């Protein structure tokens, strides 16, 4: 048995806990638990009790399947409160030897992360993209090099303190600690992007139920991230309202029919059977459905592409767009996006280096949770390389301990909680 690593994706439609056994870099899924999520809106916890209950169900199911007791998780975060910015820092190396020490790396990171953030926000990630030693760029680990001037370029992600704390609180409520909070699209990128794409320049879009998460990678690293509050649930809602059917029926129609195109002439004649709110069967034209779905997707992607354009990356992503998340399964979506914006689009799935439970590994619905586990492995390697936890904070951002769960009191509470859970 290797090390047990657990990812916890608290999404708008579902909560998933994935238990993996990691040995010699090999990740094997040994347990999975999933529960419908009822306490989130647009990626943000709005009901602590409901969210706690969903997490509890997912965790218990995963624990039973893996036959382990989960104590720590890497948990994802999203929501429109997230913002990101690029910054750089500089320090001089004044000691006689001019050999760069770990301490200098920490100083330069501290310098780079000194950005203005609003009083109700906190740092989530400070990700070093590259170090520069006396003007020489592209250095990933400057410790041990000789120089007088050390610079770093970082990508900084911040989020609302309340949103972060609510996630931690809900996880703590089930007697589990949060090792790290990870930006969801950053996690997903570990599951679905390959190195070549990240080097060349690529935009990842994780379209879930409540949010569309965008992350842009270039030269192997993250350059931009943004969370938009529109996704699959909005399409379902539009269908429910437009066709006067229940939410469940609307979701079924969406999943079955995908994205009929307004340009498709035959859509006028083709009929779809739907069940109305009055439980009556009715036939509607595909075109009617297209008129509902297409404008919503146009709105979503115009917004997403607008964000990418605004930051000047439209021509800097030759590897195109990689779609993931449940809504990426929408039939015809890659073709629609590719046509409308004249860009290469693929669905991101089939992550490498992870084994077991094929259905999970291959579905874009689980990209975030798989990515959380992969991210955690990389983050732990980073601690190993830099030898302390401060390194992790620098690399991955917030290393958060659930308040009240540390020490004897925490253990007692955990025990009590488990006892009550039965
Ligand atoms: N085959 C399919 N075709 C189209 N849409 C689908 C399909 N399967 C699932 N979906 C949609 O995917 C959405 C859920 O995706 P996902 O599980 O990635 O969301 P989530 O992680 O819970 O939410 P978020 O990440 O936005 O907080 C739902 O709106 C669902 O209708
Ligand atoms: Mg999601």
Short mmCIF file of C-alpha atoms and ligand atoms in Angstrom, two decimals:
data_model
loop_
_atom_site.label_atom_id
_atom_site.label_comp_id
_atom_site.label_asym_id
_atom_site.label_seq_id
_atom_site.Cartn_x
_atom_site.Cartn_y
_atom_site.Cartn_z
CA UNK A 1 0.00 0.00 0.00
CA UNK A 2 1.33 3.42 -0.94
CA UNK A 3 0.06 6.79 0.17
CA UNK A 4 -3.69 7.45 0.27
CA UNK A 5 -4.67 10.69 -1.45
CA UNK A 6 -8.22 11.99 -1.58
CA UNK A 7 -9.70 14.58 -3.92
CA UNK A 8 -13.01 16.24 -3.07
CA UNK A 9 -14.87 18.06 -5.84
CA UNK A 10 -17.71 20.10 -4.38
CA UNK A 11 -19.58 20.98 -7.57
CA UNK A 12 -22.87 22.71 -8.22
CA UNK A 13 -24.61 19.49 -9.26
CA UNK A 14 -22.62 16.80 -7.46
CA UNK A 15 -20.04 16.19 -4.75
CA UNK A 16 -17.43 13.54 -5.55
CA UNK A 17 -14.79 12.07 -3.30
CA UNK A 18 -12.07 10.05 -4.99
CA UNK A 19 -9.71 7.89 -2.94
CA UNK A 20 -6.46 6.94 -4.62
CA UNK A 21 -3.51 4.81 -3.70
CA UNK A 22 -0.33 6.47 -4.93
CA UNK A 23 2.77 4.34 -5.25
CA UNK A 24 5.90 5.16 -7.28
CA UNK A 25 4.05 7.85 -9.18
CA UNK A 26 1.27 5.42 -10.12
CA UNK A 27 -2.19 6.57 -9.16
CA UNK A 28 -4.80 3.91 -8.62
CA UNK A 29 -8.41 4.72 -7.81
CA UNK A 30 -9.56 2.53 -4.92
CA UNK A 31 -12.76 4.25 -3.93
CA UNK A 32 -15.32 6.74 -5.14
CA UNK A 33 -18.33 8.34 -3.53
CA UNK A 34 -20.83 10.64 -5.20
CA UNK A 35 -23.84 12.53 -3.93
CA UNK A 36 -26.15 15.13 -5.47
CA UNK A 37 -25.11 18.61 -4.41
CA UNK A 38 -27.86 20.83 -3.06
CA UNK A 39 -26.10 23.55 -1.13
CA UNK A 40 -24.28 25.35 -3.95
CA UNK A 41 -25.21 28.04 -6.40
CA UNK A 42 -22.96 28.91 -9.31
CA UNK A 43 -20.06 27.09 -7.70
CA UNK A 44 -20.37 28.76 -4.30
CA UNK A 45 -21.60 27.25 -1.02
CA UNK A 46 -24.87 28.97 -0.06
CA UNK A 47 -26.15 26.38 2.41
CA UNK A 48 -23.68 24.91 4.91
CA UNK A 49 -26.08 22.23 6.19
CA UNK A 50 -27.00 20.89 2.74
CA UNK A 51 -23.41 20.99 1.52
CA UNK A 52 -22.18 19.21 4.65
CA UNK A 53 -24.81 16.50 4.12
CA UNK A 54 -23.73 15.99 0.49
CA UNK A 55 -20.05 15.82 1.44
CA UNK A 56 -20.86 13.35 4.20
CA UNK A 57 -22.64 11.02 1.80
CA UNK A 58 -19.88 11.17 -0.78
CA UNK A 59 -17.15 10.64 1.82
CA UNK A 60 -18.89 7.73 3.50
CA UNK A 61 -19.48 5.99 0.20
CA UNK A 62 -15.85 6.47 -0.80
CA UNK A 63 -14.61 5.26 2.59
CA UNK A 64 -16.73 2.13 2.39
CA UNK A 65 -15.59 1.30 -1.09
CA UNK A 66 -11.91 1.93 -0.39
CA UNK A 67 -12.06 0.56 3.14
CA UNK A 68 -10.07 3.48 4.53
CA UNK A 69 -10.82 6.30 6.91
CA UNK A 70 -10.44 9.65 5.17
CA UNK A 71 -8.73 12.34 7.24
CA UNK A 72 -7.49 14.93 4.74
CA UNK A 73 -8.64 16.05 1.34
CA UNK A 74 -7.61 18.37 -1.44
CA UNK A 75 -10.75 20.36 -2.19
CA UNK A 76 -11.61 22.46 -5.23
CA UNK A 77 -12.91 26.02 -5.34
CA UNK A 78 -14.69 28.06 -8.03
CA UNK A 79 -17.21 30.88 -8.27
CA UNK A 80 -17.20 34.36 -9.73
CA UNK A 81 -15.47 35.73 -6.59
CA UNK A 82 -12.24 34.24 -7.92
CA UNK A 83 -9.81 36.64 -9.54
CA UNK A 84 -6.34 36.21 -10.89
CA UNK A 85 -3.42 38.44 -11.73
CA UNK A 86 0.18 38.04 -12.93
CA UNK A 87 2.94 39.69 -11.00
CA UNK A 88 6.69 39.54 -10.52
CA UNK A 89 9.11 40.02 -7.66
CA UNK A 90 12.80 40.85 -7.34
CA UNK A 91 15.37 40.45 -4.59
CA UNK A 92 19.13 40.92 -4.53
CA UNK A 93 21.46 38.23 -3.28
CA UNK A 94 23.83 40.07 -1.01
CA UNK A 95 25.70 37.30 0.76
CA UNK A 96 29.36 36.83 -0.22
CA UNK A 97 29.01 33.47 -1.96
CA UNK A 98 26.12 34.74 -4.16
CA UNK A 99 24.70 31.23 -4.02
CA UNK A 100 20.91 31.33 -4.07
CA UNK A 101 19.36 29.65 -1.04
CA UNK A 102 15.84 28.43 -0.36
CA UNK A 103 15.40 31.45 1.84
CA UNK A 104 16.00 33.75 -1.15
CA UNK A 105 13.33 31.91 -3.12
CA UNK A 106 10.93 32.46 -0.26
CA UNK A 107 11.85 36.15 -0.11
CA UNK A 108 11.30 36.69 -3.82
CA UNK A 109 7.94 34.90 -3.70
CA UNK A 110 6.90 37.03 -0.73
CA UNK A 111 7.90 40.06 -2.75
CA UNK A 112 5.90 38.90 -5.79
CA UNK A 113 2.77 38.11 -3.83
CA UNK A 114 2.59 41.57 -2.30
CA UNK A 115 -0.31 42.68 -4.48
CA UNK A 116 -3.30 44.73 -3.52
CA UNK A 117 -6.18 42.44 -2.71
CA UNK A 118 -9.59 43.53 -1.48
CA UNK A 119 -10.10 43.22 2.30
CA UNK A 120 -12.68 40.45 1.90
CA UNK A 121 -10.37 38.35 -0.31
CA UNK A 122 -7.44 36.08 0.38
CA UNK A 123 -4.65 34.40 -1.54
CA UNK A 124 -5.48 30.96 -2.88
CA UNK A 125 -2.48 30.30 -5.13
CA UNK A 126 0.84 31.94 -5.77
CA UNK A 127 2.25 29.85 -8.59
CA UNK A 128 5.82 30.58 -9.69
CA UNK A 129 5.98 30.41 -13.47
CA UNK A 130 9.65 31.03 -13.92
CA UNK A 131 12.64 32.34 -12.04
CA UNK A 132 15.13 34.74 -13.61
CA UNK A 133 18.72 34.83 -12.34
CA UNK A 134 20.75 37.85 -13.45
CA UNK A 135 18.56 38.18 -16.52
CA UNK A 136 18.63 34.52 -17.48
CA UNK A 137 15.04 33.41 -17.94
CA UNK A 138 13.21 30.10 -17.78
CA UNK A 139 14.67 28.73 -14.56
CA UNK A 140 12.41 26.40 -12.61
CA UNK A 141 14.57 25.85 -9.52
CA UNK A 142 17.17 28.54 -8.76
CA UNK A 143 18.37 27.06 -5.45
CA UNK A 144 22.15 26.47 -5.63
CA UNK A 145 22.70 28.79 -8.60
CA UNK A 146 25.00 31.79 -8.38
CA UNK A 147 23.72 35.30 -9.00
CA UNK A 148 23.15 38.75 -7.61
CA UNK A 149 19.60 39.35 -8.70
CA UNK A 150 16.73 36.88 -8.40
CA UNK A 151 13.39 37.53 -10.05
CA UNK A 152 10.21 35.49 -10.25
CA UNK A 153 7.06 35.66 -12.37
CA UNK A 154 3.98 34.39 -10.57
CA UNK A 155 0.32 33.77 -11.25
CA UNK A 156 -1.74 34.83 -8.25
CA UNK A 157 -5.26 33.57 -7.60
CA UNK A 158 -7.42 35.14 -4.91
CA UNK A 159 -10.92 34.41 -3.69
CA UNK A 160 -13.49 35.52 -1.16
CA UNK A 161 -12.53 34.72 2.44
CA UNK A 162 -16.11 33.72 3.18
CA UNK A 163 -16.27 31.34 0.22
CA UNK A 164 -12.99 29.67 1.23
CA UNK A 165 -14.06 29.39 4.86
CA UNK A 166 -17.44 27.95 3.99
CA UNK A 167 -15.80 25.12 2.06
CA UNK A 168 -13.44 24.40 4.93
CA UNK A 169 -16.29 24.56 7.44
CA UNK A 170 -18.40 22.06 5.49
CA UNK A 171 -15.50 19.62 5.17
CA UNK A 172 -14.60 20.06 8.85
CA UNK A 173 -18.20 19.38 9.76
CA UNK A 174 -17.67 15.77 8.67
CA UNK A 175 -14.50 15.49 10.69
CA UNK A 176 -12.05 15.96 7.84
CA UNK A 177 -9.30 18.48 7.30
CA UNK A 178 -8.59 20.39 4.14
CA UNK A 179 -4.96 20.03 3.08
CA UNK A 180 -5.24 22.55 0.29
CA UNK A 181 -7.88 24.49 -1.55
CA UNK A 182 -7.25 24.29 -5.29
CA UNK A 183 -8.73 26.37 -8.09
CA UNK A 184 -10.99 23.96 -10.00
CA UNK A 185 -9.77 24.68 -13.56
CA UNK A 186 -6.18 24.37 -12.36
CA UNK A 187 -7.04 20.94 -10.98
CA UNK A 188 -8.90 19.92 -14.17
CA UNK A 189 -5.91 20.93 -16.26
CA UNK A 190 -3.88 18.19 -14.60
CA UNK A 191 -6.46 15.67 -15.74
CA UNK A 192 -7.03 16.69 -19.34
CA UNK A 193 -4.22 18.79 -20.80
CA UNK A 194 -1.03 17.32 -22.17
CA UNK A 195 2.38 18.93 -21.89
CA UNK A 196 2.59 19.81 -25.58
CA UNK A 197 -0.66 21.77 -25.44
CA UNK A 198 0.41 23.60 -22.32
CA UNK A 199 3.76 24.49 -23.90
CA UNK A 200 2.21 25.72 -27.14
CA UNK A 201 -0.68 27.66 -25.63
CA UNK A 202 -4.15 26.32 -24.88
CA UNK A 203 -7.40 27.39 -23.21
CA UNK A 204 -9.11 24.93 -20.91
CA UNK A 205 -12.84 25.35 -20.37
CA UNK A 206 -14.47 23.23 -17.69
CA UNK A 207 -18.19 23.66 -18.25
CA UNK A 208 -20.08 22.13 -15.36
CA UNK A 209 -23.55 22.71 -13.98
CA UNK A 210 -23.13 26.14 -12.42
CA UNK A 211 -19.86 27.57 -13.69
CA UNK A 212 -17.65 27.70 -16.74
CA UNK A 213 -14.05 27.72 -15.58
CA UNK A 214 -11.40 29.06 -17.92
CA UNK A 215 -7.65 28.62 -17.59
CA UNK A 216 -5.03 29.57 -20.16
CA UNK A 217 -1.66 27.86 -20.34
CA UNK A 218 1.45 28.88 -22.23
CA UNK A 219 5.08 27.82 -21.97
CA UNK A 220 3.90 25.02 -19.71
CA UNK A 221 2.31 27.25 -17.08
CA UNK A 222 -0.93 28.94 -16.14
CA UNK A 223 -1.27 32.56 -17.30
CA UNK A 224 -4.89 33.36 -16.82
CA UNK A 225 -7.89 32.04 -14.93
CA UNK A 226 -11.50 33.12 -14.74
CA UNK A 227 -14.76 31.65 -13.49
CA UNK A 228 -17.99 32.54 -15.33
CA UNK A 229 -21.34 31.93 -13.63
CA UNK A 230 -23.11 30.30 -16.60
CA UNK A 231 -23.11 26.59 -17.47
CA UNK A 232 -25.25 23.48 -18.01
CA UNK A 233 -27.92 24.25 -15.41
CA UNK A 234 -28.78 27.46 -17.22
CA UNK A 235 -29.34 25.59 -20.46
CA UNK A 236 -31.58 23.11 -18.63
CA UNK A 237 -33.50 25.97 -17.02
CA UNK A 238 -34.01 27.66 -20.36
CA UNK A 239 -35.39 24.43 -21.81
CA UNK A 240 -37.69 23.92 -18.80
CA UNK A 241 -39.09 27.43 -19.12
CA UNK A 242 -39.19 27.48 -22.92
CA UNK A 243 -40.90 24.11 -23.37
CA UNK A 244 -42.88 24.19 -20.11
CA UNK A 245 -41.45 20.91 -18.86
CA UNK A 246 -39.99 19.84 -15.51
CA UNK A 247 -36.30 20.45 -14.79
CA UNK A 248 -35.63 16.68 -14.95
CA UNK A 249 -37.38 16.38 -18.31
CA UNK A 250 -35.46 19.40 -19.59
CA UNK A 251 -32.16 17.82 -18.54
CA UNK A 252 -33.17 14.58 -20.25
CA UNK A 253 -34.04 16.39 -23.48
CA UNK A 254 -30.75 18.29 -23.39
CA UNK A 255 -28.67 15.16 -22.85
CA UNK A 256 -30.57 13.20 -25.50
CA UNK A 257 -30.72 15.84 -28.22
CA UNK A 258 -27.55 17.83 -27.65
CA UNK A 259 -27.23 20.95 -29.72
CA UNK A 260 -29.52 20.95 -32.76
CA UNK A 261 -28.38 23.72 -35.07
CA UNK A 262 -30.48 26.60 -36.28
CA UNK A 263 -28.67 26.31 -39.60
CA UNK A 264 -29.78 22.69 -39.97
CA UNK A 265 -32.67 22.75 -42.44
CA UNK A 266 -34.03 19.36 -41.47
CA UNK A 267 -34.48 20.56 -37.87
CA UNK A 268 -37.75 22.16 -38.90
CA UNK A 269 -39.26 18.79 -39.86
CA UNK A 270 -37.67 16.57 -37.24
CA UNK A 271 -39.76 16.01 -34.17
CA UNK A 272 -38.86 15.30 -30.55
CA UNK A 273 -41.23 13.78 -28.03
CA UNK A 274 -41.44 15.61 -24.73
CA UNK A 275 -43.48 15.17 -21.55
CA UNK A 276 -45.14 18.39 -20.41
CA UNK A 277 -45.72 19.53 -16.82
CA UNK A 278 -49.25 18.18 -17.16
CA UNK A 279 -47.68 14.76 -17.86
CA UNK A 280 -48.84 14.85 -21.48
CA UNK A 281 -46.72 13.65 -24.38
CA UNK A 282 -46.19 16.20 -27.08
CA UNK A 283 -44.15 16.50 -30.26
CA UNK A 284 -42.06 19.60 -30.90
CA UNK A 285 -39.73 20.50 -33.75
CA UNK A 286 -36.00 20.26 -33.22
CA UNK A 287 -35.80 23.81 -34.42
CA UNK A 288 -37.78 24.97 -31.41
CA UNK A 289 -35.17 23.35 -29.16
CA UNK A 290 -32.36 24.86 -31.20
CA UNK A 291 -33.89 28.30 -30.70
CA UNK A 292 -33.60 27.82 -26.95
CA UNK A 293 -30.19 26.17 -26.66
CA UNK A 294 -28.15 27.93 -29.31
CA UNK A 295 -28.54 31.53 -28.06
CA UNK A 296 -27.57 30.46 -24.53
CA UNK A 297 -24.44 28.74 -25.79
CA UNK A 298 -23.62 31.72 -27.97
CA UNK A 299 -23.91 33.94 -24.92
CA UNK A 300 -21.74 31.61 -22.85
CA UNK A 301 -18.98 31.24 -25.43
CA UNK A 302 -19.06 34.89 -26.52
CA UNK A 303 -18.44 35.76 -22.89
CA UNK A 304 -15.67 33.18 -22.53
CA UNK A 305 -13.98 34.15 -25.80
CA UNK A 306 -14.40 37.81 -24.86
CA UNK A 307 -12.46 37.20 -21.65
CA UNK A 308 -9.69 35.50 -23.59
CA UNK A 309 -9.61 38.35 -26.11
CA UNK A 310 -9.63 41.02 -23.40
CA UNK A 311 -6.45 39.67 -21.86
CA UNK A 312 -4.82 39.42 -25.29
CA UNK A 313 -4.57 35.63 -25.55
CA UNK A 314 -6.84 35.04 -28.54
CA UNK A 315 -3.88 34.57 -30.89
CA UNK A 316 -1.63 32.97 -28.30
CA UNK A 317 -3.45 29.63 -28.01
CA UNK A 318 -2.48 27.68 -31.14
CA UNK A 319 -3.45 24.41 -29.42
CA UNK A 320 -7.00 25.80 -29.27
CA UNK A 321 -9.65 24.99 -26.71
CA UNK A 322 -10.02 21.86 -24.62
CA UNK A 323 -13.53 21.35 -23.27
CA UNK A 324 -14.28 19.34 -20.16
CA UNK A 325 -16.88 19.11 -17.36
CA UNK A 326 -20.34 17.55 -17.77
CA UNK A 327 -21.61 20.09 -20.29
CA UNK A 328 -18.70 19.32 -22.61
CA UNK A 329 -20.61 16.09 -23.33
CA UNK A 330 -23.33 18.07 -25.11
CA UNK A 331 -23.64 16.50 -28.56
CA UNK A 332 -22.23 18.75 -31.27
CA UNK A 333 -20.60 21.22 -28.89
CA UNK A 334 -16.97 21.01 -30.10
CA UNK A 335 -18.14 21.47 -33.71
CA UNK A 336 -20.27 24.47 -32.75
CA UNK A 337 -17.44 26.21 -30.90
CA UNK A 338 -14.88 25.40 -33.55
CA UNK A 339 -17.08 26.79 -36.33
CA UNK A 340 -18.19 29.93 -34.52
CA UNK A 341 -14.74 31.04 -33.43
CA UNK A 342 -12.61 29.35 -36.08
CA UNK A 343 -10.43 27.58 -33.56
CA UNK A 344 -9.33 23.99 -32.84
CA UNK A 345 -11.54 22.37 -30.21
CA UNK A 346 -11.35 18.96 -28.58
CA UNK A 347 -13.04 17.26 -25.66
CA UNK A 348 -10.65 16.63 -22.80
CA UNK A 349 -10.84 13.18 -21.29
CA UNK A 350 -8.75 10.04 -20.80
CA UNK A 351 -6.14 11.32 -18.39
CA UNK A 352 -2.94 9.33 -18.36
CA UNK A 353 -1.16 7.97 -15.30
CA UNK A 354 -4.32 7.07 -13.42
CA UNK A 355 -5.86 3.61 -13.23
CA UNK A 356 -8.95 1.81 -12.01
CA UNK A 357 -12.68 2.47 -12.48
CA UNK A 358 -12.68 3.15 -16.20
CA UNK A 359 -16.06 4.88 -16.22
CA UNK A 360 -14.70 7.53 -13.93
CA UNK A 361 -11.33 7.95 -15.55
CA UNK A 362 -12.89 8.45 -18.96
CA UNK A 363 -15.72 10.82 -18.13
CA UNK A 364 -15.23 14.61 -18.29
CA UNK A 365 -17.57 14.87 -15.30
CA UNK A 366 -14.71 13.66 -13.12
CA UNK A 367 -11.89 15.79 -14.56
CA UNK A 368 -11.79 18.09 -11.55
CA UNK A 369 -11.65 15.37 -8.93
CA UNK A 370 -9.03 13.38 -10.84
CA UNK A 371 -7.08 16.59 -11.34
CA UNK A 372 -7.25 17.32 -7.62
CA UNK A 373 -5.55 14.01 -6.91
CA UNK A 374 -2.90 14.58 -9.59
CA UNK A 375 -2.31 18.12 -8.37
CA UNK A 376 -1.90 16.81 -4.85
CA UNK A 377 0.76 14.34 -6.00
CA UNK A 378 2.71 17.10 -7.76
CA UNK A 379 2.30 19.40 -4.79
CA UNK A 380 3.65 16.74 -2.44
CA UNK A 381 6.65 16.21 -4.73
CA UNK A 382 7.23 19.94 -4.50
CA UNK A 383 7.35 19.80 -0.70
CA UNK A 384 9.79 16.95 -1.04
CA UNK A 385 12.01 19.03 -3.33
CA UNK A 386 11.85 22.18 -1.28
CA UNK A 387 11.89 20.35 2.01
CA UNK A 388 9.30 22.38 3.88
CA UNK A 389 5.69 23.28 3.90
CA UNK A 390 6.36 26.88 3.11
CA UNK A 391 7.34 25.64 -0.30
CA UNK A 392 3.85 24.30 -0.74
CA UNK A 393 2.28 27.55 0.23
CA UNK A 394 4.35 29.25 -2.38
CA UNK A 395 3.66 26.76 -5.07
CA UNK A 396 0.10 25.88 -4.44
CA UNK A 397 -1.13 28.71 -2.29
CA UNK A 398 -3.35 28.33 0.70
CA UNK A 399 -2.34 25.54 2.94
CA UNK A 400 -5.33 25.66 5.19
CA UNK A 401 -5.96 23.83 8.38
CA UNK A 402 -9.55 23.61 9.44
CA UNK A 403 -9.81 25.76 12.54
CA UNK A 404 -10.80 23.83 15.60
CA UNK A 405 -9.69 20.48 14.26
CA UNK A 406 -6.09 20.56 15.27
CA UNK A 407 -4.64 18.93 18.35
CA UNK A 408 -6.42 16.86 20.94
CA UNK A 409 -9.68 18.77 20.68
CA UNK A 410 -9.77 18.17 16.97
CA UNK A 411 -9.09 14.48 17.34
CA UNK A 412 -11.79 14.23 19.98
CA UNK A 413 -14.27 16.03 17.75
CA UNK A 414 -13.33 13.84 14.84
CA UNK A 415 -13.82 10.73 16.93
CA UNK A 416 -17.14 12.01 18.22
CA UNK A 417 -18.26 12.88 14.75
CA UNK A 418 -17.35 9.45 13.44
CA UNK A 419 -19.07 7.87 16.41
CA UNK A 420 -22.24 9.84 15.69
CA UNK A 421 -22.02 8.99 12.03
CA UNK A 422 -22.10 5.37 13.17
N1 LIG B 1 -24.33 13.86 -21.95
C1 LIG B 1 -24.53 15.12 -21.57
N2 LIG B 1 -24.85 16.07 -22.47
C2 LIG B 1 -25.04 17.35 -22.09
N3 LIG B 1 -24.95 17.78 -20.83
C3 LIG B 1 -24.61 16.88 -19.89
C4 LIG B 1 -24.39 15.52 -20.20
N4 LIG B 1 -24.08 14.86 -19.04
C5 LIG B 1 -24.12 15.78 -18.07
N5 LIG B 1 -24.44 16.99 -18.56
C6 LIG B 1 -24.63 18.24 -17.83
O1 LIG B 1 -23.44 18.52 -17.11
C7 LIG B 1 -23.77 19.34 -15.97
C8 LIG B 1 -23.01 18.83 -14.77
O2 LIG B 1 -21.64 18.85 -15.05
P1 LIG B 1 -20.55 18.66 -13.92
O3 LIG B 1 -20.77 17.35 -13.22
O4 LIG B 1 -19.24 18.87 -14.55
O5 LIG B 1 -20.95 19.86 -12.95
P2 LIG B 1 -20.47 20.22 -11.48
O6 LIG B 1 -19.03 19.90 -11.32
O7 LIG B 1 -21.41 19.61 -10.48
O8 LIG B 1 -20.73 21.79 -11.43
P3 LIG B 1 -19.71 23.04 -11.41
O9 LIG B 1 -18.36 22.55 -11.76
O10 LIG B 1 -20.27 23.99 -12.41
O11 LIG B 1 -19.82 23.58 -10.03
C9 LIG B 1 -25.27 19.29 -15.80
O12 LIG B 1 -25.85 20.53 -16.18
C10 LIG B 1 -25.71 18.18 -16.77
O13 LIG B 1 -26.97 18.43 -17.34
MG1 LIG B 2 -17.27 20.94 -11.69
#
